[in-house]
Amino acid sequence: MTEPSGDRTDKPRRPVVVPAIALTALTVIGITALLGGLGEAPEEVEPLSPGAVLDQGLYDTKFVGSRFRVERAQNTWDEDKRFLELVFDVTNKGDETLPVGSPPAKPEQAFTSTTFAGSLVKITPAFKEEWGPSVFALSKGGETRQLHPGVTSEVVVRYRLQDGEQVPDKVTLDVASFEERESFNNARLEWTMVTEEAGERSLRPVIKARVTLPVKKGGTA
């Protein structure tokens, strides 16, 4: 009995050829997915450790370290206070006295700042705002909120820890830098934070270094 001529099941199938460009595209898409999506690859910033010195343009900064301190109560109605402190040696390289500033409440708000503490764009872990920070420089044994030109000052960023709050093993800082640009109003050069576009009519700080500071524990005052 003769089989119908339309039955081609006995014929060998031809292999499907995938163009090389398609394979390349699939590979790129796979890698992109691993990195978290288009435009979301990990930032390539300079990793630094305690003792490192960073040229921030407007400031030279030494990252001295991080420490946990307990301030003992001075009387029976008071209570012990627990602090985490970040310590820096900061030199103001500008021509004017500048406020020491404070870390921004949100990273995207930092780009308008020219203060040293304002360049600490992100601090991890995050601490509750109602408990700090208190930021000051030490000068001749006292506290000041100013950084004078050409002077190296010890700057302390202090957070009070709540009762029962765990002391972190380390603190990581995302640090920005500054550059001189012509003012919009005149040709005078002014210090501004280095930024990049983050969307239409939006800017964000460029992170120059990521600093990891192990927390030293056991200090008492």
PDB file of C-alpha atoms in Angstrom:
ATOM      1  CA  MET A   1       0.000   0.000   0.000  1.00  0.00           C
ATOM      2  CA  THR A   2       1.393   3.346  -1.036  1.00  0.00           C
ATOM      3  CA  GLU A   3       1.732   6.065   1.659  1.00  0.00           C
ATOM      4  CA  PRO A   4       0.360   9.519   0.908  1.00  0.00           C
ATOM      5  CA  SER A   5       2.877  11.755  -0.762  1.00  0.00           C
ATOM      6  CA  GLY A   6       2.236  14.563   1.773  1.00  0.00           C
ATOM      7  CA  ASP A   7       3.620  12.586   4.744  1.00  0.00           C
ATOM      8  CA  ARG A   8       7.193  13.804   5.359  1.00  0.00           C
ATOM      9  CA  THR A   9       7.799  12.429   8.821  1.00  0.00           C
ATOM     10  CA  ASP A  10      10.679  10.274   7.595  1.00  0.00           C
ATOM     11  CA  LYS A  11      12.633  13.194   6.238  1.00  0.00           C
ATOM     12  CA  PRO A  12      15.406  14.550   8.499  1.00  0.00           C
ATOM     13  CA  ARG A  13      14.768  18.007   9.957  1.00  0.00           C
ATOM     14  CA  ARG A  14      17.221  20.783   9.261  1.00  0.00           C
ATOM     15  CA  PRO A  15      18.966  22.292  12.309  1.00  0.00           C
ATOM     16  CA  VAL A  16      17.824  25.787  13.250  1.00  0.00           C
ATOM     17  CA  VAL A  17      20.655  28.280  12.794  1.00  0.00           C
ATOM     18  CA  VAL A  18      20.696  31.165  15.320  1.00  0.00           C
ATOM     19  CA  PRO A  19      22.646  34.181  14.046  1.00  0.00           C
ATOM     20  CA  ALA A  20      25.696  35.106  16.101  1.00  0.00           C
ATOM     21  CA  ILE A  21      24.312  38.592  16.694  1.00  0.00           C
ATOM     22  CA  ALA A  22      21.224  37.085  18.324  1.00  0.00           C
ATOM     23  CA  LEU A  23      23.376  34.977  20.640  1.00  0.00           C
ATOM     24  CA  THR A  24      25.345  38.077  21.586  1.00  0.00           C
ATOM     25  CA  ALA A  25      22.136  39.955  22.322  1.00  0.00           C
ATOM     26  CA  LEU A  26      20.870  37.128  24.526  1.00  0.00           C
ATOM     27  CA  THR A  27      24.159  37.083  26.421  1.00  0.00           C
ATOM     28  CA  VAL A  28      24.021  40.845  27.008  1.00  0.00           C
ATOM     29  CA  ILE A  29      20.437  40.613  28.213  1.00  0.00           C
ATOM     30  CA  GLY A  30      21.401  37.807  30.618  1.00  0.00           C
ATOM     31  CA  ILE A  31      24.297  39.788  32.050  1.00  0.00           C
ATOM     32  CA  THR A  32      22.120  42.893  32.344  1.00  0.00           C
ATOM     33  CA  ALA A  33      19.518  40.900  34.261  1.00  0.00           C
ATOM     34  CA  LEU A  34      22.172  39.714  36.701  1.00  0.00           C
ATOM     35  CA  LEU A  35      23.250  43.303  37.295  1.00  0.00           C
ATOM     36  CA  GLY A  36      19.721  44.326  38.157  1.00  0.00           C
ATOM     37  CA  GLY A  37      18.470  45.836  34.895  1.00  0.00           C
ATOM     38  CA  LEU A  38      19.530  48.395  32.352  1.00  0.00           C
ATOM     39  CA  GLY A  39      21.300  51.403  33.837  1.00  0.00           C
ATOM     40  CA  GLU A  40      21.561  49.768  37.261  1.00  0.00           C
ATOM     41  CA  ALA A  41      25.052  48.272  37.187  1.00  0.00           C
ATOM     42  CA  PRO A  42      26.969  48.602  40.496  1.00  0.00           C
ATOM     43  CA  GLU A  43      28.738  51.916  40.941  1.00  0.00           C
ATOM     44  CA  GLU A  44      32.493  51.848  40.456  1.00  0.00           C
ATOM     45  CA  VAL A  45      33.769  54.033  43.265  1.00  0.00           C
ATOM     46  CA  GLU A  46      37.007  54.117  45.193  1.00  0.00           C
ATOM     47  CA  PRO A  47      36.852  51.836  48.290  1.00  0.00           C
ATOM     48  CA  LEU A  48      38.653  53.291  51.311  1.00  0.00           C
ATOM     49  CA  SER A  49      39.482  52.120  54.839  1.00  0.00           C
ATOM     50  CA  PRO A  50      40.348  53.865  58.140  1.00  0.00           C
ATOM     51  CA  GLY A  51      43.374  56.115  57.841  1.00  0.00           C
ATOM     52  CA  ALA A  52      42.819  56.844  54.145  1.00  0.00           C
ATOM     53  CA  VAL A  53      43.007  60.440  52.907  1.00  0.00           C
ATOM     54  CA  LEU A  54      40.659  61.698  50.200  1.00  0.00           C
ATOM     55  CA  ASP A  55      41.028  64.847  48.109  1.00  0.00           C
ATOM     56  CA  GLN A  56      37.485  66.217  47.950  1.00  0.00           C
ATOM     57  CA  GLY A  57      38.476  69.341  46.050  1.00  0.00           C
ATOM     58  CA  LEU A  58      37.312  71.799  48.699  1.00  0.00           C
ATOM     59  CA  TYR A  59      38.530  69.584  51.553  1.00  0.00           C
ATOM     60  CA  ASP A  60      41.311  67.155  52.297  1.00  0.00           C
ATOM     61  CA  THR A  61      39.810  64.493  54.532  1.00  0.00           C
ATOM     62  CA  LYS A  62      41.380  61.749  56.606  1.00  0.00           C
ATOM     63  CA  PHE A  63      38.929  59.074  57.716  1.00  0.00           C
ATOM     64  CA  VAL A  64      40.181  58.478  61.242  1.00  0.00           C
ATOM     65  CA  GLY A  65      37.609  55.888  62.274  1.00  0.00           C
ATOM     66  CA  SER A  66      34.362  55.082  64.043  1.00  0.00           C
ATOM     67  CA  ARG A  67      33.838  54.395  67.743  1.00  0.00           C
ATOM     68  CA  PHE A  68      31.176  53.527  70.288  1.00  0.00           C
ATOM     69  CA  ARG A  69      31.173  55.538  73.520  1.00  0.00           C
ATOM     70  CA  VAL A  70      29.128  55.456  76.717  1.00  0.00           C
ATOM     71  CA  GLU A  71      28.677  58.694  78.651  1.00  0.00           C
ATOM     72  CA  ARG A  72      27.981  57.756  82.250  1.00  0.00           C
ATOM     73  CA  ALA A  73      25.202  59.527  84.167  1.00  0.00           C
ATOM     74  CA  GLN A  74      26.438  62.259  86.495  1.00  0.00           C
ATOM     75  CA  ASN A  75      23.585  61.956  88.990  1.00  0.00           C
ATOM     76  CA  THR A  76      20.852  59.578  90.125  1.00  0.00           C
ATOM     77  CA  TRP A  77      18.063  61.101  88.009  1.00  0.00           C
ATOM     78  CA  ASP A  78      20.049  61.045  84.800  1.00  0.00           C
ATOM     79  CA  GLU A  79      20.832  58.028  82.613  1.00  0.00           C
ATOM     80  CA  ASP A  80      23.784  56.689  80.684  1.00  0.00           C
ATOM     81  CA  LYS A  81      23.993  57.909  77.089  1.00  0.00           C
ATOM     82  CA  ARG A  82      25.282  55.713  74.264  1.00  0.00           C
ATOM     83  CA  PHE A  83      26.893  57.294  71.204  1.00  0.00           C
ATOM     84  CA  LEU A  84      28.324  56.208  67.899  1.00  0.00           C
ATOM     85  CA  GLU A  85      30.899  58.672  66.586  1.00  0.00           C
ATOM     86  CA  LEU A  86      32.506  59.097  63.170  1.00  0.00           C
ATOM     87  CA  VAL A  87      35.835  60.910  63.356  1.00  0.00           C
ATOM     88  CA  PHE A  88      37.638  62.820  60.580  1.00  0.00           C
ATOM     89  CA  ASP A  89      40.607  65.143  60.181  1.00  0.00           C
ATOM     90  CA  VAL A  90      39.390  67.812  57.755  1.00  0.00           C
ATOM     91  CA  THR A  91      41.367  70.606  56.088  1.00  0.00           C
ATOM     92  CA  ASN A  92      39.421  73.461  54.508  1.00  0.00           C
ATOM     93  CA  LYS A  93      41.278  74.246  51.236  1.00  0.00           C
ATOM     94  CA  GLY A  94      39.055  77.171  50.328  1.00  0.00           C
ATOM     95  CA  ASP A  95      39.583  80.878  51.019  1.00  0.00           C
ATOM     96  CA  GLU A  96      36.619  81.342  53.359  1.00  0.00           C
ATOM     97  CA  THR A  97      35.503  80.032  56.728  1.00  0.00           C
ATOM     98  CA  LEU A  98      32.827  77.407  56.200  1.00  0.00           C
ATOM     99  CA  PRO A  99      30.250  75.777  58.462  1.00  0.00           C
ATOM    100  CA  VAL A 100      30.945  72.135  59.279  1.00  0.00           C
ATOM    101  CA  GLY A 101      27.396  71.312  58.146  1.00  0.00           C
ATOM    102  CA  SER A 102      25.342  68.163  58.642  1.00  0.00           C
ATOM    103  CA  PRO A 103      24.752  64.975  56.608  1.00  0.00           C
ATOM    104  CA  PRO A 104      21.724  65.294  54.310  1.00  0.00           C
ATOM    105  CA  ALA A 105      18.422  63.773  55.409  1.00  0.00           C
ATOM    106  CA  LYS A 106      18.132  62.196  51.949  1.00  0.00           C
ATOM    107  CA  PRO A 107      20.965  61.494  49.456  1.00  0.00           C
ATOM    108  CA  GLU A 108      19.177  63.306  46.623  1.00  0.00           C
ATOM    109  CA  GLN A 109      19.125  66.507  48.703  1.00  0.00           C
ATOM    110  CA  ALA A 110      22.911  66.690  49.104  1.00  0.00           C
ATOM    111  CA  PHE A 111      23.881  68.299  45.787  1.00  0.00           C
ATOM    112  CA  THR A 112      23.181  71.866  46.973  1.00  0.00           C
ATOM    113  CA  SER A 113      25.616  71.623  49.898  1.00  0.00           C
ATOM    114  CA  THR A 114      29.206  72.868  50.082  1.00  0.00           C
ATOM    115  CA  THR A 115      29.817  71.813  53.702  1.00  0.00           C
ATOM    116  CA  PHE A 116      32.039  68.933  54.708  1.00  0.00           C
ATOM    117  CA  ALA A 117      29.328  66.954  56.503  1.00  0.00           C
ATOM    118  CA  GLY A 118      27.007  67.603  53.571  1.00  0.00           C
ATOM    119  CA  SER A 119      29.370  65.535  51.411  1.00  0.00           C
ATOM    120  CA  LEU A 120      28.601  62.437  53.519  1.00  0.00           C
ATOM    121  CA  VAL A 121      25.824  61.674  51.070  1.00  0.00           C
ATOM    122  CA  LYS A 122      24.779  58.317  52.520  1.00  0.00           C
ATOM    123  CA  ILE A 123      25.544  56.689  55.861  1.00  0.00           C
ATOM    124  CA  THR A 124      24.811  52.980  56.329  1.00  0.00           C
ATOM    125  CA  PRO A 125      23.241  51.838  58.576  1.00  0.00           C
ATOM    126  CA  ALA A 126      20.819  54.738  58.762  1.00  0.00           C
ATOM    127  CA  PHE A 127      20.160  56.281  62.178  1.00  0.00           C
ATOM    128  CA  LYS A 128      16.929  57.863  63.370  1.00  0.00           C
ATOM    129  CA  GLU A 129      16.915  61.626  62.793  1.00  0.00           C
ATOM    130  CA  GLU A 130      15.486  62.456  66.222  1.00  0.00           C
ATOM    131  CA  TRP A 131      18.668  61.033  67.777  1.00  0.00           C
ATOM    132  CA  GLY A 132      21.160  63.015  65.738  1.00  0.00           C
ATOM    133  CA  PRO A 133      23.489  63.699  64.308  1.00  0.00           C
ATOM    134  CA  SER A 134      25.372  66.285  66.285  1.00  0.00           C
ATOM    135  CA  VAL A 135      28.269  67.559  64.163  1.00  0.00           C
ATOM    136  CA  PHE A 136      31.135  69.673  65.478  1.00  0.00           C
ATOM    137  CA  ALA A 137      34.835  70.361  65.126  1.00  0.00           C
ATOM    138  CA  LEU A 138      37.268  70.404  68.026  1.00  0.00           C
ATOM    139  CA  SER A 139      39.378  73.516  68.409  1.00  0.00           C
ATOM    140  CA  LYS A 140      41.680  74.189  71.369  1.00  0.00           C
ATOM    141  CA  GLY A 141      39.724  71.800  73.552  1.00  0.00           C
ATOM    142  CA  GLY A 142      36.324  73.273  72.724  1.00  0.00           C
ATOM    143  CA  GLU A 143      33.626  72.626  70.146  1.00  0.00           C
ATOM    144  CA  THR A 144      33.042  74.794  67.091  1.00  0.00           C
ATOM    145  CA  ARG A 145      30.772  74.622  64.056  1.00  0.00           C
ATOM    146  CA  GLN A 146      33.280  76.294  61.720  1.00  0.00           C
ATOM    147  CA  LEU A 147      36.189  75.172  59.552  1.00  0.00           C
ATOM    148  CA  HIS A 148      38.771  77.876  58.926  1.00  0.00           C
ATOM    149  CA  PRO A 149      40.858  78.132  55.708  1.00  0.00           C
ATOM    150  CA  GLY A 150      44.104  76.190  55.746  1.00  0.00           C
ATOM    151  CA  VAL A 151      43.412  74.683  59.170  1.00  0.00           C
ATOM    152  CA  THR A 152      43.084  70.961  59.883  1.00  0.00           C
ATOM    153  CA  SER A 153      40.341  70.244  62.396  1.00  0.00           C
ATOM    154  CA  GLU A 154      39.065  67.076  64.036  1.00  0.00           C
ATOM    155  CA  VAL A 155      35.424  66.716  63.037  1.00  0.00           C
ATOM    156  CA  VAL A 156      33.023  64.450  64.914  1.00  0.00           C
ATOM    157  CA  VAL A 157      29.669  63.250  63.597  1.00  0.00           C
ATOM    158  CA  ARG A 158      27.837  61.882  66.641  1.00  0.00           C
ATOM    159  CA  TYR A 159      24.675  59.804  66.800  1.00  0.00           C
ATOM    160  CA  ARG A 160      22.958  58.922  70.045  1.00  0.00           C
ATOM    161  CA  LEU A 161      21.833  55.297  70.154  1.00  0.00           C
ATOM    162  CA  GLN A 162      18.502  54.413  71.687  1.00  0.00           C
ATOM    163  CA  ASP A 163      18.253  52.060  74.642  1.00  0.00           C
ATOM    164  CA  GLY A 164      18.574  48.514  73.379  1.00  0.00           C
ATOM    165  CA  GLU A 165      19.705  49.614  69.913  1.00  0.00           C
ATOM    166  CA  GLN A 166      22.466  47.340  68.682  1.00  0.00           C
ATOM    167  CA  VAL A 167      25.882  48.832  67.985  1.00  0.00           C
ATOM    168  CA  PRO A 168      26.798  48.151  64.339  1.00  0.00           C
ATOM    169  CA  ASP A 169      30.018  46.340  63.532  1.00  0.00           C
ATOM    170  CA  LYS A 170      30.855  48.862  60.804  1.00  0.00           C
ATOM    171  CA  VAL A 171      29.631  52.052  59.172  1.00  0.00           C
ATOM    172  CA  THR A 172      29.821  52.692  55.426  1.00  0.00           C
ATOM    173  CA  LEU A 173      29.951  56.203  53.968  1.00  0.00           C
ATOM    174  CA  ASP A 174      29.235  57.296  50.394  1.00  0.00           C
ATOM    175  CA  VAL A 175      31.296  60.468  49.986  1.00  0.00           C
ATOM    176  CA  ALA A 176      30.989  63.186  47.334  1.00  0.00           C
ATOM    177  CA  SER A 177      33.509  65.815  46.203  1.00  0.00           C
ATOM    178  CA  PHE A 178      33.515  69.434  45.045  1.00  0.00           C
ATOM    179  CA  GLU A 179      34.765  71.445  42.074  1.00  0.00           C
ATOM    180  CA  GLU A 180      35.025  75.104  41.133  1.00  0.00           C
ATOM    181  CA  ARG A 181      32.571  76.375  38.520  1.00  0.00           C
ATOM    182  CA  GLU A 182      31.642  79.783  37.163  1.00  0.00           C
ATOM    183  CA  SER A 183      28.666  81.324  38.891  1.00  0.00           C
ATOM    184  CA  PHE A 184      25.424  81.732  36.928  1.00  0.00           C
ATOM    185  CA  ASN A 185      25.325  85.404  37.950  1.00  0.00           C
ATOM    186  CA  ASN A 186      28.920  86.353  37.178  1.00  0.00           C
ATOM    187  CA  ALA A 187      32.241  84.928  36.062  1.00  0.00           C
ATOM    188  CA  ARG A 188      33.386  84.291  39.619  1.00  0.00           C
ATOM    189  CA  LEU A 189      34.454  80.750  40.423  1.00  0.00           C
ATOM    190  CA  GLU A 190      32.425  79.090  43.161  1.00  0.00           C
ATOM    191  CA  TRP A 191      32.672  75.711  44.849  1.00  0.00           C
ATOM    192  CA  THR A 192      29.862  73.282  44.051  1.00  0.00           C
ATOM    193  CA  MET A 193      29.328  69.588  44.612  1.00  0.00           C
ATOM    194  CA  VAL A 194      30.197  67.348  41.658  1.00  0.00           C
ATOM    195  CA  THR A 195      26.880  66.119  40.252  1.00  0.00           C
ATOM    196  CA  GLU A 196      25.389  64.189  37.358  1.00  0.00           C
ATOM    197  CA  GLU A 197      21.993  64.208  35.680  1.00  0.00           C
ATOM    198  CA  ALA A 198      19.411  61.961  37.295  1.00  0.00           C
ATOM    199  CA  GLY A 199      16.501  62.686  34.972  1.00  0.00           C
ATOM    200  CA  GLU A 200      14.842  65.719  33.482  1.00  0.00           C
ATOM    201  CA  ARG A 201      15.787  68.823  35.496  1.00  0.00           C
ATOM    202  CA  SER A 202      17.217  66.674  38.283  1.00  0.00           C
ATOM    203  CA  LEU A 203      20.732  66.256  39.639  1.00  0.00           C
ATOM    204  CA  ARG A 204      22.388  63.856  42.064  1.00  0.00           C
ATOM    205  CA  PRO A 205      25.822  63.823  43.722  1.00  0.00           C
ATOM    206  CA  VAL A 206      28.575  61.796  42.115  1.00  0.00           C
ATOM    207  CA  ILE A 207      29.953  59.381  44.710  1.00  0.00           C
ATOM    208  CA  LYS A 208      33.742  59.632  44.677  1.00  0.00           C
ATOM    209  CA  ALA A 209      34.569  57.130  47.433  1.00  0.00           C
ATOM    210  CA  ARG A 210      32.889  54.506  49.582  1.00  0.00           C
ATOM    211  CA  VAL A 211      34.499  54.292  53.020  1.00  0.00           C
ATOM    212  CA  THR A 212      34.040  51.406  55.441  1.00  0.00           C
ATOM    213  CA  LEU A 213      34.855  52.149  59.096  1.00  0.00           C
ATOM    214  CA  PRO A 214      34.813  49.266  61.623  1.00  0.00           C
ATOM    215  CA  VAL A 215      33.300  50.426  64.924  1.00  0.00           C
ATOM    216  CA  LYS A 216      35.657  50.322  67.912  1.00  0.00           C
ATOM    217  CA  LYS A 217      33.741  49.396  71.064  1.00  0.00           C
ATOM    218  CA  GLY A 218      34.359  49.819  74.760  1.00  0.00           C
ATOM    219  CA  GLY A 219      34.925  53.579  75.114  1.00  0.00           C
ATOM    220  CA  THR A 220      33.564  55.279  78.259  1.00  0.00           C
ATOM    221  CA  ALA A 221      33.447  58.954  79.181  1.00  0.00           C
TER     222      ALA A 221
END
